[in-house]
PDB file of C-alpha atoms in Angstrom:
ATOM      1  CA  HIS A   1      81.996  57.472  22.518  1.00 40.00           C
ATOM      2  CA  THR A   2      79.162  59.063  20.654  1.00 45.00           C
ATOM      3  CA  SER A   3      75.802  59.474  22.640  1.00 47.00           C
ATOM      4  CA  SER A   4      72.494  60.354  21.426  1.00 42.00           C
ATOM      5  CA  GLY A   5      68.920  59.836  22.761  1.00 40.00           C
ATOM      6  CA  GLN A   6      65.317  60.507  23.087  1.00 39.00           C
ATOM      7  CA  LEU A   7      64.403  63.231  25.903  1.00 38.00           C
ATOM      8  CA  ILE A   8      61.985  61.965  28.476  1.00 36.00           C
ATOM      9  CA  PRO A   9      58.883  64.281  28.712  1.00 38.00           C
ATOM     10  CA  SER A  10      58.954  65.777  32.269  1.00 43.00           C
ATOM     11  CA  GLU A  11      56.946  68.892  33.446  1.00 45.00           C
ATOM     12  CA  PRO A  12      59.132  69.320  36.510  1.00 45.00           C
ATOM     13  CA  LEU A  13      62.093  69.020  34.256  1.00 52.00           C
ATOM     14  CA  GLN A  14      61.190  71.819  31.946  1.00 58.00           C
ATOM     15  CA  GLN A  15      60.093  73.823  34.971  1.00 60.00           C
ATOM     16  CA  SER A  16      63.719  73.548  36.431  1.00 80.00           C
ATOM     17  CA  LEU A  17      65.289  75.527  33.608  1.00 88.00           C
ATOM     18  CA  PRO A  18      66.141  79.157  33.888  1.00 93.00           C
ATOM     19  CA  PRO A  19      64.278  81.638  31.835  1.00 93.00           C
ATOM     20  CA  SER A  20      67.483  82.709  30.298  1.00 96.00           C
ATOM     21  CA  VAL A  21      71.037  81.718  29.924  1.00 97.00           C
ATOM     22  CA  ASP A  22      74.093  83.631  28.399  1.00 98.00           C
ATOM     23  CA  TRP A  23      77.305  81.767  28.375  1.00 98.00           C
ATOM     24  CA  ARG A  24      79.012  85.025  27.079  1.00 98.00           C
ATOM     25  CA  THR A  25      78.881  86.550  30.653  1.00 97.00           C
ATOM     26  CA  LYS A  26      80.749  83.553  32.088  1.00 97.00           C
ATOM     27  CA  GLY A  27      84.044  84.059  30.913  1.00 97.00           C
ATOM     28  CA  ILE A  28      84.173  81.028  28.828  1.00 97.00           C
ATOM     29  CA  MET A  29      83.882  82.431  25.197  1.00 98.00           C
ATOM     30  CA  THR A  30      86.880  83.500  23.270  1.00 98.00           C
ATOM     31  CA  PRO A  31      86.675  86.637  20.928  1.00 98.00           C
ATOM     32  CA  ILE A  32      84.637  86.511  17.989  1.00 98.00           C
ATOM     33  CA  LYS A  33      86.501  85.143  14.841  1.00 98.00           C
ATOM     34  CA  ASN A  34      86.085  85.725  11.036  1.00 98.00           C
ATOM     35  CA  GLN A  35      86.383  82.638   8.712  1.00 98.00           C
ATOM     36  CA  GLY A  36      86.815  84.791   5.604  1.00 98.00           C
ATOM     37  CA  HIS A  37      86.195  83.500   2.085  1.00 97.00           C
ATOM     38  CA  CYS A  38      86.363  79.782   3.162  1.00 98.00           C
ATOM     39  CA  GLY A  39      83.390  77.605   3.698  1.00 97.00           C
ATOM     40  CA  SER A  40      84.887  76.515   7.041  1.00 98.00           C
ATOM     41  CA  CYS A  41      81.935  77.594   9.488  1.00 98.00           C
ATOM     42  CA  TRP A  42      81.861  74.204  10.542  1.00 98.00           C
ATOM     43  CA  THR A  43      85.519  74.452  12.062  1.00 99.00           C
ATOM     44  CA  PHE A  44      84.616  77.666  13.711  1.00 99.00           C
ATOM     45  CA  SER A  45      81.526  76.035  15.281  1.00 99.00           C
ATOM     46  CA  THR A  46      83.558  73.245  16.361  1.00 99.00           C
ATOM     47  CA  THR A  47      86.304  75.413  18.027  1.00 99.00           C
ATOM     48  CA  GLY A  48      83.765  78.046  19.539  1.00 99.00           C
ATOM     49  CA  THR A  49      81.905  75.171  21.299  1.00 98.00           C
ATOM     50  CA  LEU A  50      85.010  73.138  22.281  1.00 98.00           C
ATOM     51  CA  GLU A  51      86.766  76.330  23.486  1.00 98.00           C
ATOM     52  CA  ALA A  52      84.018  77.093  25.795  1.00 97.00           C
ATOM     53  CA  HIS A  53      83.921  73.498  27.269  1.00 96.00           C
ATOM     54  CA  THR A  54      87.513  73.435  27.630  1.00 96.00           C
ATOM     55  CA  CYS A  55      87.429  76.616  29.484  1.00 95.00           C
ATOM     56  CA  LEU A  56      84.374  75.389  31.545  1.00 94.00           C
ATOM     57  CA  ALA A  57      86.273  72.304  32.674  1.00 92.00           C
ATOM     58  CA  SER A  58      89.628  74.072  33.406  1.00 89.00           C
ATOM     59  CA  LYS A  59      87.588  76.983  35.117  1.00 89.00           C
ATOM     60  CA  LYS A  60      89.540  79.587  33.399  1.00 89.00           C
ATOM     61  CA  ASP A  61      88.791  82.952  31.885  1.00 94.00           C
ATOM     62  CA  CYS A  62      89.150  82.664  28.026  1.00 95.00           C
ATOM     63  CA  THR A  63      87.779  85.997  26.994  1.00 96.00           C
ATOM     64  CA  HIS A  64      91.308  87.011  25.813  1.00 96.00           C
ATOM     65  CA  TRP A  65      92.630  83.575  24.639  1.00 96.00           C
ATOM     66  CA  THR A  66      93.145  83.205  20.674  1.00 96.00           C
ATOM     67  CA  GLY A  67      91.500  79.553  20.846  1.00 97.00           C
ATOM     68  CA  LEU A  68      91.842  76.519  18.979  1.00 98.00           C
ATOM     69  CA  ALA A  69      93.054  75.915  15.440  1.00 98.00           C
ATOM     70  CA  GLU A  70      90.347  76.096  12.710  1.00 99.00           C
ATOM     71  CA  GLN A  71      93.074  75.405  10.186  1.00 99.00           C
ATOM     72  CA  GLN A  72      93.961  72.198  11.551  1.00 98.00           C
ATOM     73  CA  LEU A  73      90.251  70.967  11.020  1.00 99.00           C
ATOM     74  CA  VAL A  74      90.430  72.624   7.372  1.00 99.00           C
ATOM     75  CA  ASP A  75      93.624  70.654   6.514  1.00 98.00           C
ATOM     76  CA  CYS A  76      93.405  67.468   8.580  1.00 98.00           C
ATOM     77  CA  ALA A  77      89.823  66.426   9.353  1.00 97.00           C
ATOM     78  CA  GLY A  78      89.014  64.930   5.709  1.00 95.00           C
ATOM     79  CA  ASP A  79      88.871  61.368   6.838  1.00 96.00           C
ATOM     80  CA  PHE A  80      85.953  62.212   9.196  1.00 95.00           C
ATOM     81  CA  ASN A  81      83.582  63.245   6.303  1.00 95.00           C
ATOM     82  CA  ASN A  82      84.832  67.021   6.114  1.00 96.00           C
ATOM     83  CA  ASN A  83      85.915  68.849   3.293  1.00 96.00           C
ATOM     84  CA  GLY A  84      87.894  71.958   4.382  1.00 98.00           C
ATOM     85  CA  CYS A  85      86.690  74.992   2.778  1.00 98.00           C
ATOM     86  CA  ASP A  86      83.906  72.944   1.025  1.00 97.00           C
ATOM     87  CA  GLY A  87      82.043  72.129   4.096  1.00 96.00           C
ATOM     88  CA  GLY A  88      82.064  69.943   7.074  1.00 96.00           C
ATOM     89  CA  LEU A  89      80.014  68.945  10.457  1.00 96.00           C
ATOM     90  CA  PRO A  90      80.872  69.986  14.035  1.00 98.00           C
ATOM     91  CA  SER A  91      79.802  66.483  15.216  1.00 96.00           C
ATOM     92  CA  GLN A  92      82.319  64.875  12.759  1.00 97.00           C
ATOM     93  CA  ALA A  93      85.060  67.415  13.596  1.00 98.00           C
ATOM     94  CA  PHE A  94      84.737  66.470  17.468  1.00 98.00           C
ATOM     95  CA  GLU A  95      85.150  62.949  16.344  1.00 97.00           C
ATOM     96  CA  TYR A  96      88.305  63.883  14.510  1.00 98.00           C
ATOM     97  CA  VAL A  97      89.719  65.887  17.531  1.00 97.00           C
ATOM     98  CA  LYS A  98      88.743  62.776  19.872  1.00 96.00           C
ATOM     99  CA  TYR A  99      90.871  60.115  17.516  1.00 96.00           C
ATOM    100  CA  ASN A 100      93.511  62.445  16.655  1.00 96.00           C
ATOM    101  CA  GLY A 101      94.215  62.925  20.351  1.00 94.00           C
ATOM    102  CA  GLY A 102      93.640  66.686  20.385  1.00 96.00           C
ATOM    103  CA  ILE A 103      93.607  69.855  18.421  1.00 97.00           C
ATOM    104  CA  MET A 104      96.236  72.533  18.491  1.00 98.00           C
ATOM    105  CA  THR A 105      96.094  76.067  19.430  1.00 97.00           C
ATOM    106  CA  GLU A 106      95.101  78.901  16.992  1.00 98.00           C
ATOM    107  CA  GLU A 107      98.336  80.573  17.893  1.00 97.00           C
ATOM    108  CA  SER A 108     100.503  77.775  16.558  1.00 97.00           C
ATOM    109  CA  TYR A 109      98.562  76.628  13.830  1.00 98.00           C
ATOM    110  CA  VAL A 110      97.428  79.762  12.237  1.00 98.00           C
ATOM    111  CA  TYR A 111      94.195  80.302  10.185  1.00 98.00           C
ATOM    112  CA  THR A 112      94.805  80.882   6.556  1.00 98.00           C
ATOM    113  CA  ALA A 113      91.242  80.816   5.154  1.00 98.00           C
ATOM    114  CA  LYS A 114      92.265  78.281   2.412  1.00 98.00           C
ATOM    115  CA  ASP A 115      92.857  74.477   2.085  1.00 98.00           C
ATOM    116  CA  GLY A 116      96.170  73.347   3.034  1.00 98.00           C
ATOM    117  CA  LYS A 117      98.373  70.382   3.791  1.00 98.00           C
ATOM    118  CA  CYS A 118      97.990  68.757   7.392  1.00 98.00           C
ATOM    119  CA  ASN A 119     101.079  69.312   9.636  1.00 96.00           C
ATOM    120  CA  THR A 120     100.709  69.751  13.240  1.00 96.00           C
ATOM    121  CA  THR A 121     104.525  68.766  13.822  1.00 95.00           C
ATOM    122  CA  GLY A 122     105.816  70.772  16.797  1.00 94.00           C
ATOM    123  CA  MET A 123     102.956  72.635  17.544  1.00 95.00           C
ATOM    124  CA  ASP A 124     101.195  73.362  20.819  1.00 96.00           C
ATOM    125  CA  LEU A 125      98.178  71.152  21.997  1.00 96.00           C
ATOM    126  CA  GLY A 126      95.040  73.349  22.928  1.00 96.00           C
ATOM    127  CA  ALA A 127      92.385  70.793  23.908  1.00 95.00           C
ATOM    128  CA  THR A 128      91.226  67.311  23.831  1.00 95.00           C
ATOM    129  CA  VAL A 129      87.714  65.461  23.471  1.00 95.00           C
ATOM    130  CA  ASP A 130      86.533  62.239  25.410  1.00 93.00           C
ATOM    131  CA  GLY A 131      83.289  62.002  23.502  1.00 91.00           C
ATOM    132  CA  VAL A 132      80.531  63.584  21.680  1.00 93.00           C
ATOM    133  CA  PHE A 133      76.846  63.997  22.430  1.00 93.00           C
ATOM    134  CA  ASN A 134      74.448  64.358  19.543  1.00 93.00           C
ATOM    135  CA  ILE A 135      71.067  66.114  20.542  1.00 92.00           C
ATOM    136  CA  THR A 136      68.078  64.305  19.356  1.00 88.00           C
ATOM    137  CA  SER A 137      67.183  66.048  15.986  1.00 91.00           C
ATOM    138  CA  LEU A 138      64.145  68.376  16.106  1.00 91.00           C
ATOM    139  CA  ASP A 139      64.153  68.337  19.900  1.00 91.00           C
ATOM    140  CA  GLU A 140      64.494  72.021  20.826  1.00 94.00           C
ATOM    141  CA  THR A 141      63.531  71.031  24.672  1.00 92.00           C
ATOM    142  CA  GLN A 142      66.772  68.938  24.758  1.00 91.00           C
ATOM    143  CA  LEU A 143      68.505  71.685  22.976  1.00 94.00           C
ATOM    144  CA  VAL A 144      67.475  74.105  25.446  1.00 95.00           C
ATOM    145  CA  TRP A 145      68.376  71.698  28.363  1.00 92.00           C
ATOM    146  CA  ALA A 146      71.953  71.357  26.907  1.00 93.00           C
ATOM    147  CA  ILE A 147      72.472  74.859  26.712  1.00 95.00           C
ATOM    148  CA  ALA A 148      71.302  75.557  30.207  1.00 94.00           C
ATOM    149  CA  LYS A 149      72.862  72.550  32.043  1.00 91.00           C
ATOM    150  CA  VAL A 150      75.951  71.536  29.978  1.00 92.00           C
ATOM    151  CA  GLY A 151      77.207  74.754  27.944  1.00 95.00           C
ATOM    152  CA  PRO A 152      77.296  76.098  24.430  1.00 98.00           C
ATOM    153  CA  VAL A 153      76.132  73.725  21.597  1.00 98.00           C
ATOM    154  CA  SER A 154      77.099  73.439  18.051  1.00 98.00           C
ATOM    155  CA  VAL A 155      74.041  73.971  15.748  1.00 98.00           C
ATOM    156  CA  ALA A 156      73.696  74.550  12.020  1.00 97.00           C
ATOM    157  CA  TYR A 157      70.698  76.300  10.100  1.00 96.00           C
ATOM    158  CA  ASP A 158      69.845  77.349   6.552  1.00 95.00           C
ATOM    159  CA  VAL A 159      71.138  80.790   5.671  1.00 95.00           C
ATOM    160  CA  ALA A 160      68.377  82.413   3.410  1.00 90.00           C
ATOM    161  CA  ASP A 161      68.716  85.447   1.328  1.00 86.00           C
ATOM    162  CA  ASP A 162      66.666  87.610   3.925  1.00 84.00           C
ATOM    163  CA  PHE A 163      69.356  86.780   6.440  1.00 90.00           C
ATOM    164  CA  ARG A 164      72.216  88.242   4.993  1.00 82.00           C
ATOM    165  CA  PHE A 165      70.597  91.745   5.913  1.00 85.00           C
ATOM    166  CA  TYR A 166      70.347  90.900   9.514  1.00 94.00           C
ATOM    167  CA  SER A 167      71.488  93.647  11.676  1.00 94.00           C
ATOM    168  CA  HIS A 168      69.782  93.057  15.242  1.00 94.00           C
ATOM    169  CA  GLY A 169      66.751  91.589  16.996  1.00 94.00           C
ATOM    170  CA  VAL A 170      65.032  88.257  16.667  1.00 95.00           C
ATOM    171  CA  TYR A 171      65.423  86.640  13.376  1.00 95.00           C
ATOM    172  CA  ASP A 172      62.320  85.026  11.866  1.00 91.00           C
ATOM    173  CA  SER A 173      62.370  84.008   8.371  1.00 88.00           C
ATOM    174  CA  PHE A 174      58.471  83.889   8.062  1.00 85.00           C
ATOM    175  CA  ASN A 175      57.106  85.656   4.897  1.00 83.00           C
ATOM    176  CA  SER A 176      53.586  86.840   5.623  1.00 81.00           C
ATOM    177  CA  THR A 177      53.113  87.158   1.808  1.00 85.00           C
ATOM    178  CA  THR A 178      53.767  83.608   1.103  1.00 85.00           C
ATOM    179  CA  ASN A 179      52.855  82.550   4.531  1.00 85.00           C
ATOM    180  CA  LYS A 180      56.036  80.317   4.852  1.00 85.00           C
ATOM    181  CA  THR A 181      59.409  80.679   5.805  1.00 85.00           C
ATOM    182  CA  VAL A 182      62.135  81.777   3.383  1.00 88.00           C
ATOM    183  CA  CYS A 183      64.599  79.423   4.830  1.00 91.00           C
ATOM    184  CA  ALA A 184      64.438  75.605   4.661  1.00 87.00           C
ATOM    185  CA  THR A 185      63.852  73.676   8.041  1.00 83.00           C
ATOM    186  CA  ASP A 186      64.928  70.100   6.948  1.00 79.00           C
ATOM    187  CA  SER A 187      68.428  69.010   7.734  1.00 72.00           C
ATOM    188  CA  GLY A 188      69.278  68.389   3.928  1.00 78.00           C
ATOM    189  CA  HIS A 189      69.394  72.144   3.372  1.00 86.00           C
ATOM    190  CA  VAL A 190      71.260  73.338   6.426  1.00 92.00           C
ATOM    191  CA  ASN A 191      74.219  75.322   5.121  1.00 95.00           C
ATOM    192  CA  HIS A 192      75.833  77.141   7.869  1.00 97.00           C
ATOM    193  CA  ALA A 193      77.363  76.017  11.122  1.00 98.00           C
ATOM    194  CA  VAL A 194      77.505  78.128  14.567  1.00 99.00           C
ATOM    195  CA  VAL A 195      77.385  78.170  18.157  1.00 99.00           C
ATOM    196  CA  ALA A 196      74.221  78.379  20.453  1.00 99.00           C
ATOM    197  CA  VAL A 197      75.597  80.364  23.538  1.00 99.00           C
ATOM    198  CA  GLY A 198      72.316  81.045  25.198  1.00 98.00           C
ATOM    199  CA  TYR A 199      68.544  81.859  24.873  1.00 98.00           C
ATOM    200  CA  GLY A 200      65.955  84.176  26.356  1.00 96.00           C
ATOM    201  CA  GLU A 201      62.866  85.979  25.404  1.00 94.00           C
ATOM    202  CA  THR A 202      62.122  89.453  24.461  1.00 91.00           C
ATOM    203  CA  MET A 203      59.645  90.223  27.136  1.00 78.00           C
ATOM    204  CA  GLU A 204      58.471  88.666  30.399  1.00 59.00           C
ATOM    205  CA  SER A 205      57.816  84.978  29.862  1.00 55.00           C
ATOM    206  CA  GLY A 206      54.001  84.166  29.227  1.00 57.00           C
ATOM    207  CA  ASP A 207      53.560  87.751  27.906  1.00 60.00           C
ATOM    208  CA  ASP A 208      51.420  87.480  24.752  1.00 68.00           C
ATOM    209  CA  ASP A 209      54.079  89.567  22.739  1.00 82.00           C
ATOM    210  CA  SER A 210      57.164  87.819  24.037  1.00 88.00           C
ATOM    211  CA  VAL A 211      59.279  86.271  21.571  1.00 94.00           C
ATOM    212  CA  PRO A 212      61.759  83.308  22.739  1.00 95.00           C
ATOM    213  CA  PHE A 213      65.080  83.380  20.944  1.00 97.00           C
ATOM    214  CA  TYR A 214      68.520  81.534  20.861  1.00 98.00           C
ATOM    215  CA  ILE A 215      71.683  83.633  21.275  1.00 99.00           C
ATOM    216  CA  ILE A 216      74.111  82.472  18.468  1.00 99.00           C
ATOM    217  CA  ARG A 217      77.615  83.183  17.834  1.00 99.00           C
ATOM    218  CA  ASN A 218      78.593  83.534  14.287  1.00 98.00           C
ATOM    219  CA  SER A 219      81.902  83.548  12.457  1.00 98.00           C
ATOM    220  CA  TRP A 220      81.660  86.590  10.207  1.00 97.00           C
ATOM    221  CA  GLY A 221      83.645  88.913  12.484  1.00 97.00           C
ATOM    222  CA  ASN A 222      82.465  91.039  15.302  1.00 97.00           C
ATOM    223  CA  THR A 223      81.330  94.023  13.238  1.00 96.00           C
ATOM    224  CA  TRP A 224      78.363  91.734  11.731  1.00 96.00           C
ATOM    225  CA  GLY A 225      75.259  91.501  13.767  1.00 96.00           C
ATOM    226  CA  MET A 226      74.931  92.360  17.352  1.00 97.00           C
ATOM    227  CA  GLU A 227      78.880  92.320  17.771  1.00 98.00           C
ATOM    228  CA  GLY A 228      79.350  89.077  16.020  1.00 98.00           C
ATOM    229  CA  HIS A 229      75.901  87.597  17.082  1.00 98.00           C
ATOM    230  CA  PHE A 230      72.329  87.325  16.534  1.00 98.00           C
ATOM    231  CA  TRP A 231      69.105  86.032  17.852  1.00 98.00           C
ATOM    232  CA  MET A 232      67.386  83.348  16.357  1.00 97.00           C
ATOM    233  CA  LYS A 233      63.551  82.471  16.896  1.00 96.00           C
ATOM    234  CA  ARG A 234      63.312  79.450  19.504  1.00 96.00           C
ATOM    235  CA  GLY A 235      60.474  76.831  19.266  1.00 94.00           C
ATOM    236  CA  GLU A 236      59.803  76.427  15.662  1.00 93.00           C
ATOM    237  CA  ASN A 237      62.992  74.995  14.343  1.00 94.00           C
ATOM    238  CA  MET A 238      63.376  78.083  12.573  1.00 94.00           C
ATOM    239  CA  CYS A 239      65.724  77.445   9.576  1.00 94.00           C
ATOM    240  CA  GLY A 240      66.522  74.097  10.843  1.00 94.00           C
ATOM    241  CA  VAL A 241      68.372  75.109  13.908  1.00 96.00           C
ATOM    242  CA  SER A 242      67.697  72.134  16.060  1.00 95.00           C
ATOM    243  CA  ASP A 243      68.458  69.396  13.082  1.00 94.00           C
ATOM    244  CA  CYS A 244      71.954  68.618  13.880  1.00 94.00           C
ATOM    245  CA  ALA A 245      73.131  70.005  17.256  1.00 96.00           C
ATOM    246  CA  SER A 246      76.142  68.506  19.326  1.00 96.00           C
ATOM    247  CA  PHE A 247      78.418  69.292  21.985  1.00 95.00           C
ATOM    248  CA  PRO A 248      81.772  67.610  22.991  1.00 95.00           C
ATOM    249  CA  LEU A 249      82.540  65.815  26.393  1.00 92.00           C
ATOM    250  CA  VAL A 250      85.755  67.316  27.492  1.00 89.00           C
ATOM    251  CA  SER A 251      88.190  67.332  30.649  1.00 74.00           C
ATOM    252  CA  ALA A 252      90.797  69.988  31.497  1.00 58.00           C
ATOM    253  CA  THR A 253      93.457  67.253  32.421  1.00 48.00           C
ATOM    254  CA  LYS A 254      93.599  63.409  32.660  1.00 46.00           C
ATOM    255  CA  LYS A 255      93.574  63.806  36.434  1.00 44.00           C
ATOM    256  CA  HIS A 256      90.027  65.351  36.324  1.00 45.00           C
ATOM    257  CA  ARG A 257      88.896  63.309  33.342  1.00 46.00           C
ATOM    258  CA  TRP A 258      86.483  60.856  35.242  1.00 44.00           C
ATOM    259  CA  ASN A 259      84.918  63.462  37.274  1.00 49.00           C
ATOM    260  CA  ASN A 260      84.478  65.813  34.457  1.00 48.00           C
ATOM    261  CA  LEU A 261      82.713  63.098  32.341  1.00 50.00           C
ATOM    262  CA  ARG A 262      80.468  61.865  35.182  1.00 52.00           C
ATOM    263  CA  GLN A 263      79.295  65.381  35.510  1.00 51.00           C
ATOM    264  CA  ARG A 264      78.622  65.794  31.874  1.00 52.00           C
ATOM    265  CA  LYS A 265      77.117  62.556  31.402  1.00 53.00           C
ATOM    266  CA  LYS A 266      74.641  63.293  34.330  1.00 54.00           C
ATOM    267  CA  PHE A 267      72.754  65.583  31.844  1.00 50.00           C
ATOM    268  CA  ALA A 268      72.327  62.410  29.630  1.00 51.00           C
ATOM    269  CA  ASP A 269      71.277  60.124  32.655  1.00 53.00           C
ATOM    270  CA  GLU A 270      68.822  62.712  33.749  1.00 51.00           C
ATOM    271  CA  ILE A 271      66.862  63.232  30.452  1.00 45.00           C
ATOM    272  CA  VAL A 272      67.846  60.571  28.034  1.00 44.00           C
ATOM    273  CA  SER A 273      66.848  56.947  27.518  1.00 37.00           C
ATOM    274  CA  THR A 274      68.293  54.526  25.176  1.00 32.00           C
ATOM    275  CA  ALA A 275      66.501  53.559  22.104  1.00 31.00           C
ATOM    276  CA  GLY A 276      63.983  50.928  22.741  1.00 33.00           C
ATOM    277  CA  GLN A 277      63.266  51.705  26.222  1.00 32.00           C
TER     278      GLN A 277
END
């Protein structure tokens, strides 16, 4: 089941959001990984988000877990409009995991950073997906809601030349000389998938100099950026970060399947109306 919808504007709804969220402090994020010289960022975005939601559902500390198999997505998810080391989309990868009946562990299906032949025989199942929720494109209020109320979210954005020199602080691609952003903001130009693991502001909320941001997990190793993470300016669809966001609906075991789905879908029931309403 793939869900998507339109956020219902509600002032009390927005006021109920915490000023900041950081899922890295909750024990559900696995160690930072490195995709190497393979255009497989979409697989790391998929596993990073799915690992977190699986750990949330099972209430396990996953800070030392090696996690799920990106290589399986590289090798096996081609029928879902993905292209291994030449790119793909997390939402389509979640669909693959759902219809495949799960994804193996990283430990059993080791990452090689190159296209390979699909073979999951005798490997250990790491997680399953019951459904996918696609957040309304360009709706950052809904994106923030999902991060706060559900968990980490897979997002994508346009990596421009200036981003490659990022080291710390809030990334803002605006160029005062040209009076426009260096990166593109439309979904047709997003070229890198990552995981939004939180959000915050640089100063007190409401301060004139305060800059809102997303906390984003990258897949370029833990020596890049701020221990493998970066802050992306929030509220302006910076570099298309809210163009194609999604998260999986998961459950730890079949026994807890329906309770977990009800809990996750409560998010959709609270803030989403179906098309035409």
